[in-house]
Structures are given as structure tokens and as C-alpha cells.
Tab-separated table of C-alpha atoms and ligand atoms in Angstrom:
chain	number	residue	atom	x	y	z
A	770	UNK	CA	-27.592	4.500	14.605
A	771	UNK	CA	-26.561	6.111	11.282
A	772	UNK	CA	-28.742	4.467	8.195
A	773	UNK	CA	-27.435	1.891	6.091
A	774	UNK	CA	-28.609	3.701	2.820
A	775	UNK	CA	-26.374	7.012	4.124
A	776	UNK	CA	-23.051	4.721	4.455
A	777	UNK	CA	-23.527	3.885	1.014
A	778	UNK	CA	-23.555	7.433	-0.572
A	779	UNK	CA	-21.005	9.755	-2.442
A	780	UNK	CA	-20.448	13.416	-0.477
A	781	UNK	CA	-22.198	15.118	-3.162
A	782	UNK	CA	-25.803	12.646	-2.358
A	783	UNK	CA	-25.373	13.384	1.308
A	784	UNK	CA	-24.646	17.147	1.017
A	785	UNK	CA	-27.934	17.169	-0.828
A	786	UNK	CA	-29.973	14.832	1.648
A	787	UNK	CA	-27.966	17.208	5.012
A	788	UNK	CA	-29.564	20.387	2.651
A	789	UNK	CA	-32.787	18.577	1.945
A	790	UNK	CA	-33.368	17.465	5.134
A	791	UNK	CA	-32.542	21.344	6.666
A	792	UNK	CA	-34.907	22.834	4.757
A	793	UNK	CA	-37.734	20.343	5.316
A	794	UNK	CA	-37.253	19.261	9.054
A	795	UNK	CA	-34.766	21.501	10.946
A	796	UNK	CA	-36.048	24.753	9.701
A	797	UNK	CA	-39.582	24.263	9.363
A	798	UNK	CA	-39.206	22.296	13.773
A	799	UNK	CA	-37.276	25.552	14.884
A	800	UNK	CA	-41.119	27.197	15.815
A	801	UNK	CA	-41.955	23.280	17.784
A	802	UNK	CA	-38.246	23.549	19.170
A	803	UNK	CA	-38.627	27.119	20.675
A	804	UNK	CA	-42.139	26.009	21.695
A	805	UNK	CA	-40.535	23.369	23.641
A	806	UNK	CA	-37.914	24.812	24.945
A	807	UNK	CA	-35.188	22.486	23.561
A	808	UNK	CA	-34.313	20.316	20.446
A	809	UNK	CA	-36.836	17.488	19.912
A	810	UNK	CA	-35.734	14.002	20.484
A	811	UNK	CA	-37.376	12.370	17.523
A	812	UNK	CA	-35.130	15.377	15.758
A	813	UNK	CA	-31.933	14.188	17.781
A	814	UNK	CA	-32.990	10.274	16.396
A	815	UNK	CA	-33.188	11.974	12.777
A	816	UNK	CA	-29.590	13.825	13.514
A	817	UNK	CA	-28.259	10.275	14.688
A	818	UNK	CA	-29.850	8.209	11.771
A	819	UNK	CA	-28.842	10.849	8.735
A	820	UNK	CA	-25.084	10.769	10.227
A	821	UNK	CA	-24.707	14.333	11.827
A	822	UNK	CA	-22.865	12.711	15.073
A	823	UNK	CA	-20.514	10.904	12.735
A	824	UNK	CA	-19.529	13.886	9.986
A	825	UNK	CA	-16.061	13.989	11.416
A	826	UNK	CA	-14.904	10.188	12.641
A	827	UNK	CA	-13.222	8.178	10.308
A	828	UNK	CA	-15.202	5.446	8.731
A	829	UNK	CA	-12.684	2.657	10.831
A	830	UNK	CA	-14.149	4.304	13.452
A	831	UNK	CA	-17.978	3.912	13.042
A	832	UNK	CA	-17.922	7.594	10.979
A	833	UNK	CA	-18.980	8.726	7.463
A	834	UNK	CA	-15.139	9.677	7.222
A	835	UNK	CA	-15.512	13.522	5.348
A	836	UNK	CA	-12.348	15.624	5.394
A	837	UNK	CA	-12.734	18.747	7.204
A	838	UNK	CA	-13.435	20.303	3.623
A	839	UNK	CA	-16.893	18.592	3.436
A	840	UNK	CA	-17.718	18.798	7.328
A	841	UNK	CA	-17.174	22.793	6.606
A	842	UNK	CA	-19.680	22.235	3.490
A	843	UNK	CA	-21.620	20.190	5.502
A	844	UNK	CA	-22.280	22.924	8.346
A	845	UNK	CA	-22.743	25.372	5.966
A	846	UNK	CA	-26.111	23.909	4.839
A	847	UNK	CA	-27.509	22.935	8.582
A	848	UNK	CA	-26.635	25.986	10.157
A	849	UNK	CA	-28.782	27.365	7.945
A	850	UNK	CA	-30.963	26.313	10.965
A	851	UNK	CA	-31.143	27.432	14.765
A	852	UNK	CA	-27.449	26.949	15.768
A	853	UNK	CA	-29.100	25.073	18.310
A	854	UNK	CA	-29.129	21.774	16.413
A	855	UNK	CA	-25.886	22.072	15.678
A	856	UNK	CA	-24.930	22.202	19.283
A	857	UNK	CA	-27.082	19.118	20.016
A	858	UNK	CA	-24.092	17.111	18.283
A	859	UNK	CA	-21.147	19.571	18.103
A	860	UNK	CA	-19.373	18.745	21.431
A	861	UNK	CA	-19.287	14.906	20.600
A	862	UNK	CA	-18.450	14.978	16.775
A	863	UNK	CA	-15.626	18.005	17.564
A	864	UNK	CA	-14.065	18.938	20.692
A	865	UNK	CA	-14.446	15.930	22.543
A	866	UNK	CA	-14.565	13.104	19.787
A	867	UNK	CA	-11.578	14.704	17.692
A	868	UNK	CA	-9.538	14.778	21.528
A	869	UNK	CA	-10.003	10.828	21.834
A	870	UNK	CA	-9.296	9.762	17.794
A	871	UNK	CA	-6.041	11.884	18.451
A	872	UNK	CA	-5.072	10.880	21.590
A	873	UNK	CA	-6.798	7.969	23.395
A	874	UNK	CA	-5.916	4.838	24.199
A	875	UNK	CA	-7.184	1.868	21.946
A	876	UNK	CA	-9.220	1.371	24.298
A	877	UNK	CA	-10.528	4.623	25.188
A	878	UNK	CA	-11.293	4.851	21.340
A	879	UNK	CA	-13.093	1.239	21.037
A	880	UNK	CA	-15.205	2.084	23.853
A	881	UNK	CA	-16.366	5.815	22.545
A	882	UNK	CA	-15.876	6.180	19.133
A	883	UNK	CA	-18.351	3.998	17.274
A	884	UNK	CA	-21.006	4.890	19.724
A	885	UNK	CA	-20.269	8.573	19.320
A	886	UNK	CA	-20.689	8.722	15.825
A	887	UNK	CA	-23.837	6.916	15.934
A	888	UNK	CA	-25.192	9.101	18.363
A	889	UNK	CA	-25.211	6.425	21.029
A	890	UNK	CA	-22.974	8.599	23.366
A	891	UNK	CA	-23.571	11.929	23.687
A	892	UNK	CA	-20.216	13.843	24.912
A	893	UNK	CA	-19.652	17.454	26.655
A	894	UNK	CA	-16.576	19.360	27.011
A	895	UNK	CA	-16.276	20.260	30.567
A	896	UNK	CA	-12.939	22.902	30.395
A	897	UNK	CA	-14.777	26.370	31.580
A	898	UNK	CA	-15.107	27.452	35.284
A	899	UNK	CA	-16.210	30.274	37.129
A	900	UNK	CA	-12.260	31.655	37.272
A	901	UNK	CA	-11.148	29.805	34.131
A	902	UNK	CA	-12.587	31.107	31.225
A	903	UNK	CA	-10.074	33.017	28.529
A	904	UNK	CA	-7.757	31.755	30.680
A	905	UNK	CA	-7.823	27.763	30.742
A	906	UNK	CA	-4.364	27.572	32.456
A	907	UNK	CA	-6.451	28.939	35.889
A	908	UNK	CA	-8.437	25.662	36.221
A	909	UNK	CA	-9.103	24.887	39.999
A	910	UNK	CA	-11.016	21.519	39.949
A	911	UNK	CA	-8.332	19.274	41.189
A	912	UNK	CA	-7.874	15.513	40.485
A	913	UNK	CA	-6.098	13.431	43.296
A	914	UNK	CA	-4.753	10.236	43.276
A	915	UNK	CA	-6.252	7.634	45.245
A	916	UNK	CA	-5.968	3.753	45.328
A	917	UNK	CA	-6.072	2.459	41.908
A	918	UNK	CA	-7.896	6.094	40.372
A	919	UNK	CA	-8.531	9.660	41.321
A	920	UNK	CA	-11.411	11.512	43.076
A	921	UNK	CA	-12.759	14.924	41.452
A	922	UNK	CA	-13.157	17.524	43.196
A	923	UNK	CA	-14.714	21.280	41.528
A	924	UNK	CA	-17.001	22.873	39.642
A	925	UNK	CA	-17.251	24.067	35.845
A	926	UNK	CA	-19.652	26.443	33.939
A	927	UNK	CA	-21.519	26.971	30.589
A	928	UNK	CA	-20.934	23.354	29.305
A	929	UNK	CA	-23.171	22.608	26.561
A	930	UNK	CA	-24.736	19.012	26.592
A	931	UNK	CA	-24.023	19.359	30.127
A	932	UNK	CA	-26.999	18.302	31.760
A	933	UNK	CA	-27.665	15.359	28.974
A	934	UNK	CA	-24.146	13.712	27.991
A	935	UNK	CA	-23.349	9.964	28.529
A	936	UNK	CA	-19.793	11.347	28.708
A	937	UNK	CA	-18.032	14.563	30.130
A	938	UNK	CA	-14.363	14.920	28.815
A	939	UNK	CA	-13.331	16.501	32.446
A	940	UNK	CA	-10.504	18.911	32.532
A	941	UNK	CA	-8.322	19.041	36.323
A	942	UNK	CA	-5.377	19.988	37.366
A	943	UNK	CA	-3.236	16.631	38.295
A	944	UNK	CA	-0.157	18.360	39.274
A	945	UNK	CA	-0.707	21.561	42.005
A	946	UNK	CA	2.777	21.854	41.894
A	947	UNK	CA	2.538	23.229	38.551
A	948	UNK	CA	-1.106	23.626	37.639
A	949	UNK	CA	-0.647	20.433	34.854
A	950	UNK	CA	-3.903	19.744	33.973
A	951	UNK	CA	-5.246	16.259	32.451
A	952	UNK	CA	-8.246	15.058	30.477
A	953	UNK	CA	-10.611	12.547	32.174
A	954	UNK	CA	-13.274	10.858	30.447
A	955	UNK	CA	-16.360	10.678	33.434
A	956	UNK	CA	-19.457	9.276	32.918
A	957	UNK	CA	-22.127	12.029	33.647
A	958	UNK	CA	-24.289	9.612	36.051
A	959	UNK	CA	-21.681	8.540	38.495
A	960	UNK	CA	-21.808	9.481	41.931
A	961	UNK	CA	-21.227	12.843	42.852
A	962	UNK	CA	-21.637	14.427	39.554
A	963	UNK	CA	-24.779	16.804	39.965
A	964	UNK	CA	-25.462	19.617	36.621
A	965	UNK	CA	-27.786	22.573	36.992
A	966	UNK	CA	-29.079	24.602	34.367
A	967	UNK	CA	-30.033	28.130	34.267
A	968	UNK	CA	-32.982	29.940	34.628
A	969	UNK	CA	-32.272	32.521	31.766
A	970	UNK	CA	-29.864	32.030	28.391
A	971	UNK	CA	-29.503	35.441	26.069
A	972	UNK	CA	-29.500	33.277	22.903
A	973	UNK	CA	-29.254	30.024	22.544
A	974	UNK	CA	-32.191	29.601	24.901
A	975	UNK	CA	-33.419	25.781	23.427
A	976	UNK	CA	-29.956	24.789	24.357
A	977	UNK	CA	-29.254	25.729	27.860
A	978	UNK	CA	-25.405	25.411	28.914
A	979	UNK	CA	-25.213	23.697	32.394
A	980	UNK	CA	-22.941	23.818	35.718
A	981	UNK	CA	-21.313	20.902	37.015
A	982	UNK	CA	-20.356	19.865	40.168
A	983	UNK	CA	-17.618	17.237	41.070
A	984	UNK	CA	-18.178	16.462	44.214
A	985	UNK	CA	-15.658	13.571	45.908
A	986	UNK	CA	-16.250	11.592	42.221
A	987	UNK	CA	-14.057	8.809	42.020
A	988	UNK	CA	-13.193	7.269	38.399
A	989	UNK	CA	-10.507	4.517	37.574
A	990	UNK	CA	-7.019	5.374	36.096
A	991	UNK	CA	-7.962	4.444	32.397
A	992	UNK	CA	-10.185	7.588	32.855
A	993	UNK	CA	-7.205	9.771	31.732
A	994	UNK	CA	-7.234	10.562	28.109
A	995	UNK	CA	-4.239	8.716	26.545
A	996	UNK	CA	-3.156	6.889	29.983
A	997	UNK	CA	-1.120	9.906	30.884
A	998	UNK	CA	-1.207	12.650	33.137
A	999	UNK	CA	-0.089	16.612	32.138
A	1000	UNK	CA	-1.327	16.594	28.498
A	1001	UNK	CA	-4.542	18.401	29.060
A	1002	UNK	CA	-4.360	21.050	27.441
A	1003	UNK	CA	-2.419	20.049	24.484
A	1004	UNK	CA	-5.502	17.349	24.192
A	1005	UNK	CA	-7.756	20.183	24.496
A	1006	UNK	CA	-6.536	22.594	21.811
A	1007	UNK	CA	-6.458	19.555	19.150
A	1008	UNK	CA	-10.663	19.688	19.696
A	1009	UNK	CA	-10.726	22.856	20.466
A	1010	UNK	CA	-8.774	23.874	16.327
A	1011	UNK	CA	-11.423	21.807	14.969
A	1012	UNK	CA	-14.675	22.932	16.875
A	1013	UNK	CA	-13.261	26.653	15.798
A	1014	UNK	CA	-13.010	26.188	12.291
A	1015	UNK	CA	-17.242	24.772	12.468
A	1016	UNK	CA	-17.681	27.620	14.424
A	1017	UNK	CA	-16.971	29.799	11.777
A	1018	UNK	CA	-18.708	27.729	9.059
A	1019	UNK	CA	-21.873	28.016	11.261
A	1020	UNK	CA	-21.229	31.421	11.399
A	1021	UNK	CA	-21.343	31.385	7.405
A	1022	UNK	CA	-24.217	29.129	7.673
A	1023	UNK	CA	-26.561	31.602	9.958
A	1024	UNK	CA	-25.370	34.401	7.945
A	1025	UNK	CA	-26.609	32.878	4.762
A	1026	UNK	CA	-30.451	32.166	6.243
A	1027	UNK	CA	-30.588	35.599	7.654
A	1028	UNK	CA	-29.121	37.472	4.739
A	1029	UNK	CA	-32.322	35.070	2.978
A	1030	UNK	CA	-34.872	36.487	5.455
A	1031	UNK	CA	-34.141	39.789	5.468
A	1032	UNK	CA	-33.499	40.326	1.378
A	1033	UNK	CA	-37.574	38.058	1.421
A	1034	UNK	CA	-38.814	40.706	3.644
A	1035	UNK	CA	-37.214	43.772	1.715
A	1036	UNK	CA	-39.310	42.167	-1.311
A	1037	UNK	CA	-42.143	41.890	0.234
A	1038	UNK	CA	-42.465	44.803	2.231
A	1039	UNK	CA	-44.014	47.747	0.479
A	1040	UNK	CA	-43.345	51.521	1.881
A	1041	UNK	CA	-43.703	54.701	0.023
A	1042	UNK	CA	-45.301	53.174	-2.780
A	1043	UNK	CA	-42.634	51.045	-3.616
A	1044	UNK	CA	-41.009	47.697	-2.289
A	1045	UNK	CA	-38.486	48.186	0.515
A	1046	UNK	CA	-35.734	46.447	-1.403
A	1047	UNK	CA	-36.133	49.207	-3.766
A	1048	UNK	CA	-34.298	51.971	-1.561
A	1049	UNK	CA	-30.430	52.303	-1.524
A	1050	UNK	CA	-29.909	52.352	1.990
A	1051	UNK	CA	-31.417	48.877	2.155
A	1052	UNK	CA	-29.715	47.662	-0.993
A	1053	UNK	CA	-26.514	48.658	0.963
A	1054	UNK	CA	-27.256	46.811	3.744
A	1055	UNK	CA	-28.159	43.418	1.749
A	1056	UNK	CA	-25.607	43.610	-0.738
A	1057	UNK	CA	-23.008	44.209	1.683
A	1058	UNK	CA	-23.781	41.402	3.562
A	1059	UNK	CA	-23.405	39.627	1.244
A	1060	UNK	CA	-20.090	40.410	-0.202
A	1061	UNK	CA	-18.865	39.616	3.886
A	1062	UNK	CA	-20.573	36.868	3.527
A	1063	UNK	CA	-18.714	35.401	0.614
A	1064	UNK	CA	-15.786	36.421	1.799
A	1065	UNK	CA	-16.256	34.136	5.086
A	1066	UNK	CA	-17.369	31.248	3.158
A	1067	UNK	CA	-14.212	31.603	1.117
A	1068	UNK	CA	-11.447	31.727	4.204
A	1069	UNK	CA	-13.601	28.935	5.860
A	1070	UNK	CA	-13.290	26.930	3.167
A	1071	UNK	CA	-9.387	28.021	2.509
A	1072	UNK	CA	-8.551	27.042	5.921
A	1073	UNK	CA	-10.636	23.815	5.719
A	1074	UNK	CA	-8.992	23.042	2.530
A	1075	UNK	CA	-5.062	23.397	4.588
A	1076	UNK	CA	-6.349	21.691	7.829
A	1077	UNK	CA	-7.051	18.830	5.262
A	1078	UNK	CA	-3.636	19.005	4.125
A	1079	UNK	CA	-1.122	19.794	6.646
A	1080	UNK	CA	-3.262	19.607	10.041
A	1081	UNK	CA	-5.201	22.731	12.233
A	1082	UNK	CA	-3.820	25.900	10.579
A	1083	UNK	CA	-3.781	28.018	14.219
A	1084	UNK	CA	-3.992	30.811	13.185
A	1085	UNK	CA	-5.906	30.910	9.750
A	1086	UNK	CA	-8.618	29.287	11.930
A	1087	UNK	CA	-8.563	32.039	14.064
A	1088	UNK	CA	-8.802	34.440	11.394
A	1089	UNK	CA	-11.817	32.776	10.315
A	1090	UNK	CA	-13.273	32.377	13.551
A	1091	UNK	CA	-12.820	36.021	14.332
A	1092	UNK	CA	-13.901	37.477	10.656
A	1093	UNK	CA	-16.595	34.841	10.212
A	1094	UNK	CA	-18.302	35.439	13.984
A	1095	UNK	CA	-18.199	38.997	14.007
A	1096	UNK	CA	-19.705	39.342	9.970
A	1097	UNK	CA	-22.424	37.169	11.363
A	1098	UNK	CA	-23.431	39.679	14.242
A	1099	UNK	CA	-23.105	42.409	11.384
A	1100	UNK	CA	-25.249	40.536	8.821
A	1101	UNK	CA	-28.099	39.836	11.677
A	1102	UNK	CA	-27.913	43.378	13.265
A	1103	UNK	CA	-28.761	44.163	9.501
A	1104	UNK	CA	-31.339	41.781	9.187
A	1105	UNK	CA	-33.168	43.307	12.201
A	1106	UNK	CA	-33.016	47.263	10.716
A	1107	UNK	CA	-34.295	45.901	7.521
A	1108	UNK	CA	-37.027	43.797	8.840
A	1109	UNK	CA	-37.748	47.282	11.748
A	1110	UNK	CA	-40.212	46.305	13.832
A	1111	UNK	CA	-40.625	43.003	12.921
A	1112	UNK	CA	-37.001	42.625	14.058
A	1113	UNK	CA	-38.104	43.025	17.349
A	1114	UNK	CA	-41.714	42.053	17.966
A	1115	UNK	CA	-43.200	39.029	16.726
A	1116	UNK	CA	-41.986	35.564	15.774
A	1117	UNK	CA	-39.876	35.806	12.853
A	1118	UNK	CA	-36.567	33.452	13.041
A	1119	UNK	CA	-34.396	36.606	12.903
A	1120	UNK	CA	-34.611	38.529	16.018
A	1121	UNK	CA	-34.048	35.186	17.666
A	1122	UNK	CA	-31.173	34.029	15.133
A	1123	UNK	CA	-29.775	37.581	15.748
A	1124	UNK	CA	-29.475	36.552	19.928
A	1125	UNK	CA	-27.796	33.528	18.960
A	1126	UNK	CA	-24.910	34.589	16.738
A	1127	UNK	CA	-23.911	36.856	19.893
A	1128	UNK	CA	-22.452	33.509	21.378
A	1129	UNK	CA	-20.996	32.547	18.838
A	1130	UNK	CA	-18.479	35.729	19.120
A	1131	UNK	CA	-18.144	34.363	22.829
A	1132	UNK	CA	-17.243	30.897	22.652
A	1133	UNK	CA	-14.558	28.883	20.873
A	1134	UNK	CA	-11.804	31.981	22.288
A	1135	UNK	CA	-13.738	35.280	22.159
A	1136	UNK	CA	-13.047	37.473	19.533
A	1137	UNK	CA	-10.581	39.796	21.532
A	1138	UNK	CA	-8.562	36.615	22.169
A	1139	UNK	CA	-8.279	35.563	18.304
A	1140	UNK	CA	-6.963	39.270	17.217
A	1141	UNK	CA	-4.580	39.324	20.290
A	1142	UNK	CA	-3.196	35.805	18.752
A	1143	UNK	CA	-2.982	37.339	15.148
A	1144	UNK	CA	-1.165	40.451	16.623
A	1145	UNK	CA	0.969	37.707	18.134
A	1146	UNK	CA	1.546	35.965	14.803
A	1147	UNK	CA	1.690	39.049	12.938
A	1148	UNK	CA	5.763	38.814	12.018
A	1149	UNK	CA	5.825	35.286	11.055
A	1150	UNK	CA	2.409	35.462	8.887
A	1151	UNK	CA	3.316	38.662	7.054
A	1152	UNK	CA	6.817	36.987	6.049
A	1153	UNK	CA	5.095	33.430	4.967
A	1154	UNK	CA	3.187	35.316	2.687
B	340	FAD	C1	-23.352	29.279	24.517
B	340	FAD	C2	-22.050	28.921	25.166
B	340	FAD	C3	-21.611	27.608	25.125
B	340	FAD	C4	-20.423	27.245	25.761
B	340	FAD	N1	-20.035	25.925	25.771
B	340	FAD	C5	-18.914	25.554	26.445
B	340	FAD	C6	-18.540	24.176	26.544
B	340	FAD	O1	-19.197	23.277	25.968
B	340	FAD	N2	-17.437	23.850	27.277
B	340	FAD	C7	-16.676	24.798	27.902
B	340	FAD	O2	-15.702	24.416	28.545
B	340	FAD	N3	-17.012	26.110	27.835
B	340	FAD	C8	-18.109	26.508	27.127
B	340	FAD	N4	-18.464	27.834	27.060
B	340	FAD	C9	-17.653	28.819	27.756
B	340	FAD	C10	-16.816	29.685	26.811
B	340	FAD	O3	-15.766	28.945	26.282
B	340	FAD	C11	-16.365	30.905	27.635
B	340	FAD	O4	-17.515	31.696	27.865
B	340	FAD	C12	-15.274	31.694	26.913
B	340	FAD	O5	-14.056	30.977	26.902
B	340	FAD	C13	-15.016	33.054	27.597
B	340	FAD	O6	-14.806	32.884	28.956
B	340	FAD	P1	-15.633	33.787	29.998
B	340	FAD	O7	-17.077	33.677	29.643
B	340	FAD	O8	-15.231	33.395	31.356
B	340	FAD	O9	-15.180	35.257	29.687
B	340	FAD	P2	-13.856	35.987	30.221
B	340	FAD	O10	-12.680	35.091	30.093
B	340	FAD	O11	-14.160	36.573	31.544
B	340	FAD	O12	-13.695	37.130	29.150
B	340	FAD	C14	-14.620	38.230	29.087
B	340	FAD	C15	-14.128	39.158	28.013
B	340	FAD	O13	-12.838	39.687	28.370
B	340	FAD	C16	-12.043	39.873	27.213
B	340	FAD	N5	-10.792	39.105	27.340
B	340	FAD	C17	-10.551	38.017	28.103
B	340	FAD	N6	-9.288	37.597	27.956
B	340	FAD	C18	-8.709	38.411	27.061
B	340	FAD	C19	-7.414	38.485	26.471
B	340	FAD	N7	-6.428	37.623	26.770
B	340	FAD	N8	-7.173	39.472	25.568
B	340	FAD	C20	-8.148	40.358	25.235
B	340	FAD	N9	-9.389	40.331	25.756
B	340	FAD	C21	-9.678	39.365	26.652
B	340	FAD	C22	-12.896	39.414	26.018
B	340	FAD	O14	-13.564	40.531	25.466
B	340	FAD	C23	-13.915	38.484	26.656
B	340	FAD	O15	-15.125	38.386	25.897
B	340	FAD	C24	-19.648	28.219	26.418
B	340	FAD	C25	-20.092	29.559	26.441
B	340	FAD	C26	-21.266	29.903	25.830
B	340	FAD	C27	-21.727	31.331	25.890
């Protein structure tokens, strides 16, 4: 349940409590969290209680209301933090919340909303399986009508929140004819659903992504997002635009902290007599890291700033998913050369920070997917210009 005294403030107060309360509880839990092997819960009652499940919902909607400007500004200052915080609440408060504001049915929307943005309802977005990855048009898990509902029959991979949400926003094809597929909003518990998680993650290790099983699950007709059937992927792309632009602010965000670490160890370090920072190889690295790094907090905020305006920019978001994601990987494959050893042995945040920014070039379209798109584009943005 968000806090009364966080309704009441201006962005500006908040920004400064989200920063405050990054550098004093997420970043200083990350050693308990990797300890544990996953996020805290009394950290996931802080999340709820400070607002992070309700960033992006309107406030007629049980949400603090920001524009997308401010959720960018936001992210910027937790992802400072193991990106696995952020992906404790990103599924709800983007691609699955942002899919039912847009296009569910009042009731749909009474039912999730409030209870998503206080953290009540935990959502996943269930699109990926085992052939449908890249490619979400291949989606085999099947819905059938049947009485009054459907019955759900597949299997999906590397959904995070999998294994934990109240609510899985369930992609299936309605239509075989055609491959149509439509959004259904399951709840995780009912009969037949089973999740798995694995026994390894490369990255992202304190949140593992889970399988899911649909076995024979039956759910009512007012399961399908919107009351109608053959929208799915439309639905889908609307939280999909906005999980892509955080994406890339988190990718600004872990880029800051590890451009931090690694210009505190070149300071502290001494070698040849002189402090590490001091040599012009690593002043090369740091410094241009941090020009990239500028430059992706700039387009982030650019595109926020016209997703405000006129609705998801497509493509400028893929831009700065693809520049922003990629810089990261740079920035922390820096961080580890400057830090040497260190990078690799021990318990310094970077070498694990460094494993999770991989994903990030994975998920949300892989990078290969965003320049084929901006080949695509190419024509029309050149001439807009
Ligand atoms: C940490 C993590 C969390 C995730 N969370 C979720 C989630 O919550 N919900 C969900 O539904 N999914 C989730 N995913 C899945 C993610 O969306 C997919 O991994 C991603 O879409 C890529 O699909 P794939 O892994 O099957 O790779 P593939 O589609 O097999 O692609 C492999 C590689 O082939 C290349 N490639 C593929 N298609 C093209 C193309 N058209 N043009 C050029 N190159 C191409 C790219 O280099 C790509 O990296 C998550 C994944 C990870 C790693």
C-alpha cells in the first residue's frame, strides 16, 4: 500500500526520497539480496509503500500519475541498483499494467489497477515460448472455446515474476485459422497452471525467469483483455513501447553506478607509483564512458519527453533501447578492465552488474531486432528530419 505522506508530494520530493532511498536501502541490501538468492520481501513492502509499483498508473487509478518523463527520471536513480529490483515491479507497473489502462474493460481495470499500483497484485507477462521468441507471431499455446470460457493449453519461457505473480497476462492463439492471438488475464494459482524455475541464470541470478505450463486451465470469458478476441498483439506492443523505453533508462541507470565504481577504484588504486586514474589508457576508458553515457541519458529522456506528447515514438524508443543497452555492456566491460582482477574475483557489485546488463541487450527485442527495425524505418526517419 503506497504511503499517505508519498501521495502528498511534488515529483521533485519523491525523485529525492526514490534517490535517497537507493542509496541507503537498495544499494547497500544488494550483498543480503545476492546472499539470499532473491529480492527481500521486507524490500518488496518498502518498493510497495514508497510507490515503485504505481510510478506509471494514473492517480484515478490508485497511481502516483508521473508522465513517462519522470518514470524515465525515476529509473534513472533506482537502477542505480541491481536491475534486479527493478524487475521485482517492472512487469506489473509496464508491460502488463500499461496493456490493461489501454485496453481493458472497466472492469478488468477496477479489478487490477488499484491493486497493482499498490503492489497488492503482482503481474507477469507471459508472451515468450520455446519457438516464439523474436518472433511473437509463432505462439503455439492455444486457447479454445468452451462453455461459457476457454481452456489453455501450452507452455511459455523466461517470464519474469513468473513463479510469484497474482496475475499472468497470458498470450494464445484464439484463431488457428490464422494464428490471431489474444490476451488473457489468468490468475497464477488456478488449476493447471504449474511454473518451474531454473537451476542456473547468467545474470540476473536473484531474479530467476520461470516456465509455465498451461495445462487444460480453464478461465471465464471476461479473462480476455478488452472482451475481445484477435487483439493480442496490438495489446502487447502498447506494454511492450513502454517497458522498452525503462529498459533503456535502466540501462542509463546501471551505466551511471558502474561508470561510479570503476572511476572510485581508478582513484584508489595505486600502480607504478601513481594512482591508476592517473594513466591515459584508463582516463580513456572512464571519460568515454561517460560521454556514451550522456548521450543515452539524453535520447532517453528525448524520447520520454515525445512519448509524453504524442504517444510511444516506435522507433526513437528503439533507438534508445538499442544505443542505451549496448553502451551499458560497453561501460561495464570497461568497468571490469579497469577494476582487472577485481573485475573478476571477489565481491565487488561490478563483475556481477556487468552479467546483468548482458540481458538487458536480450530482452525487450534484442538488439539485432531494433537495428533491423531502424533499417526498416530508415527512408521515412531520414526525410522527417
Ligand atoms: C532476463 C530475461 C527476462 C525475460 N522476461 C520475459 C518476460 O517477462 N516475458 C516474456 O514473454 N519474455 C521474457 N523474456 C524473453 C525475451 O523476450 C526473449 O529472450 C527475447 O525476445 C529473444 O527471444 P529468444 O531468447 O527466443 O531468442 P531468439 O528469438 O532465438 O533470438 C536469438 C538471436 O537471434 C537473432 N535474431 C532473432 N531474430 C532476428 C531478426 N528478426 N533479425 C536479426 N536478428 C535476429 C538475435 O541476435 C537474437 O539475440 C526474458 C528474457 C530474459 C533473458
Amino acid at each position: 500500500m503506497i504511503d499517505n505522506a508519498i501521495r502528498g508530494m511534488e515529483f521533485d520530493e519523491y525523485l529525492d526520497t526514490i534517490r535517497r532511498f537507493t542509496d541507503d536501502e537498495l544499494i547497500p541490501g544488494e550483498r543480503e539480496m545476492v546472499r539470499l538468492g532473491h529480492v527481500p520481501e521486507p524490500l518488496v513492502r518498502r518498493m510497495a509503500e514508497l510507490g515503485l509499483f504505481g510510478i506509471t498508473l494514473p492517480r484515478g487509478h490508485g497511481g502516483l500519475g508521473w508522465t513517462v518523463e519522470q518514470q524515465v527520471r525515476l529509473t534513472f536513480e533506482f537502477t542505480r541498483a541491481s536491475v534486479v529490483y527493478r524487475s521485482r515491479f517492472s512487469t506489473t507497473i509496464g508491460l502488463v499494467s500499461q496493456a490493461v489502462a489501454t485496453f481493458g474493460t472497466d472492469v478488468q481495470r477496477e479489478r487490477y489497477l488499484t491493486a497493482m499500483a499498490n503492489g497488492d497484485c503482482v503481474a507477469a507477462f507471459a508472451l515468450t515460448e520455446a519457438a516464439a521468441g523474436t518472433d511473437a507471431t509463432a505462439v503455439r499455446t492455444t486457447a479454445r472455446r468452451s462453455g461459457d470460457g476457454y481452456v489453455l493449453n501450452g507452455s511459455k519461457r523466461f517470464i519474469t515474476n513468473g513463479a510469484w505473480a497474482d496475475v499472468l497476462m497470458v498470450f494464445a492463439v484464439t484463431d488457428e485459422s490464422n494464428g490471431a492471438l489474444s490476451a488473457f488475464l489468468v490468475d497464477r494459482t488456478a488449476p493447471g497452471v504449474t511454473t518451474r524455475l531454473p537451476e542456473q541464470m547468467n545474470g540476473h541470478a536473484e531474479g530467476p525467469i520461470a516456465e509455465i505450463v498451461f495445462d487444460n486451465v480453464r478461465v471465464e470469458r471476461d479473462a480476455v483483455l478488452g472482451g475481445t478476441e484477435g487483439s493480442g498483439l496490438r495489446q502487447a506492443m502498447r506494454g511492450i513501447n513502454h517497458a522498452r523505453t525503462h529498459v533503456a533508462a535502466t540501462a542509463v541507470g546501471q551505466a551511471a553506478r558502474l561508470l561510479d565504481e570503476a572511476s572510485t577504484h581508478a582513484t584508489r588504486r595505486h600502480q607504478f607509483g601513481q594512482a591508476i586514474a592517473e594513466f591515459g589508457a584508463v582516463q580513456s576508458m572512464l571519460g568515454r564512458s561517460y560521454a556514451e553515457l550522456e548521450a543515452g541519458r539524453a535520447l532517453v529522456l528525448d524520447c520520454a519527453r515525445e512519448f509524453d506528447l504524442a504517444g510511444p515514438p516506435k522507433e526513437r524508443i528503439s533507438a534508445a533501447k538499442l544505443y542505451c543497452t549496448e553502451m551499458a555492456s560497453e561501460v561495464a566491460d570497461r568497468a571490469v578492465q579497469v577494476l582487472g582482477g577485481e573485475g573478476i574475483v571477489g565481491d565487488s557489485p561490478v563483475p556481477r552488474m556487468w552479467r546483468d546488463v548482458r540481458a538487458l541487450r536480450i530482452y525487450e527485442g534484442a538488439s539485432q531486432l531494433h537495428e533491423r527495425n531502424l533499417a526498416r524505418a530508415l527512408p521515412a526517419l531520414l526525410a522527417s528530419k
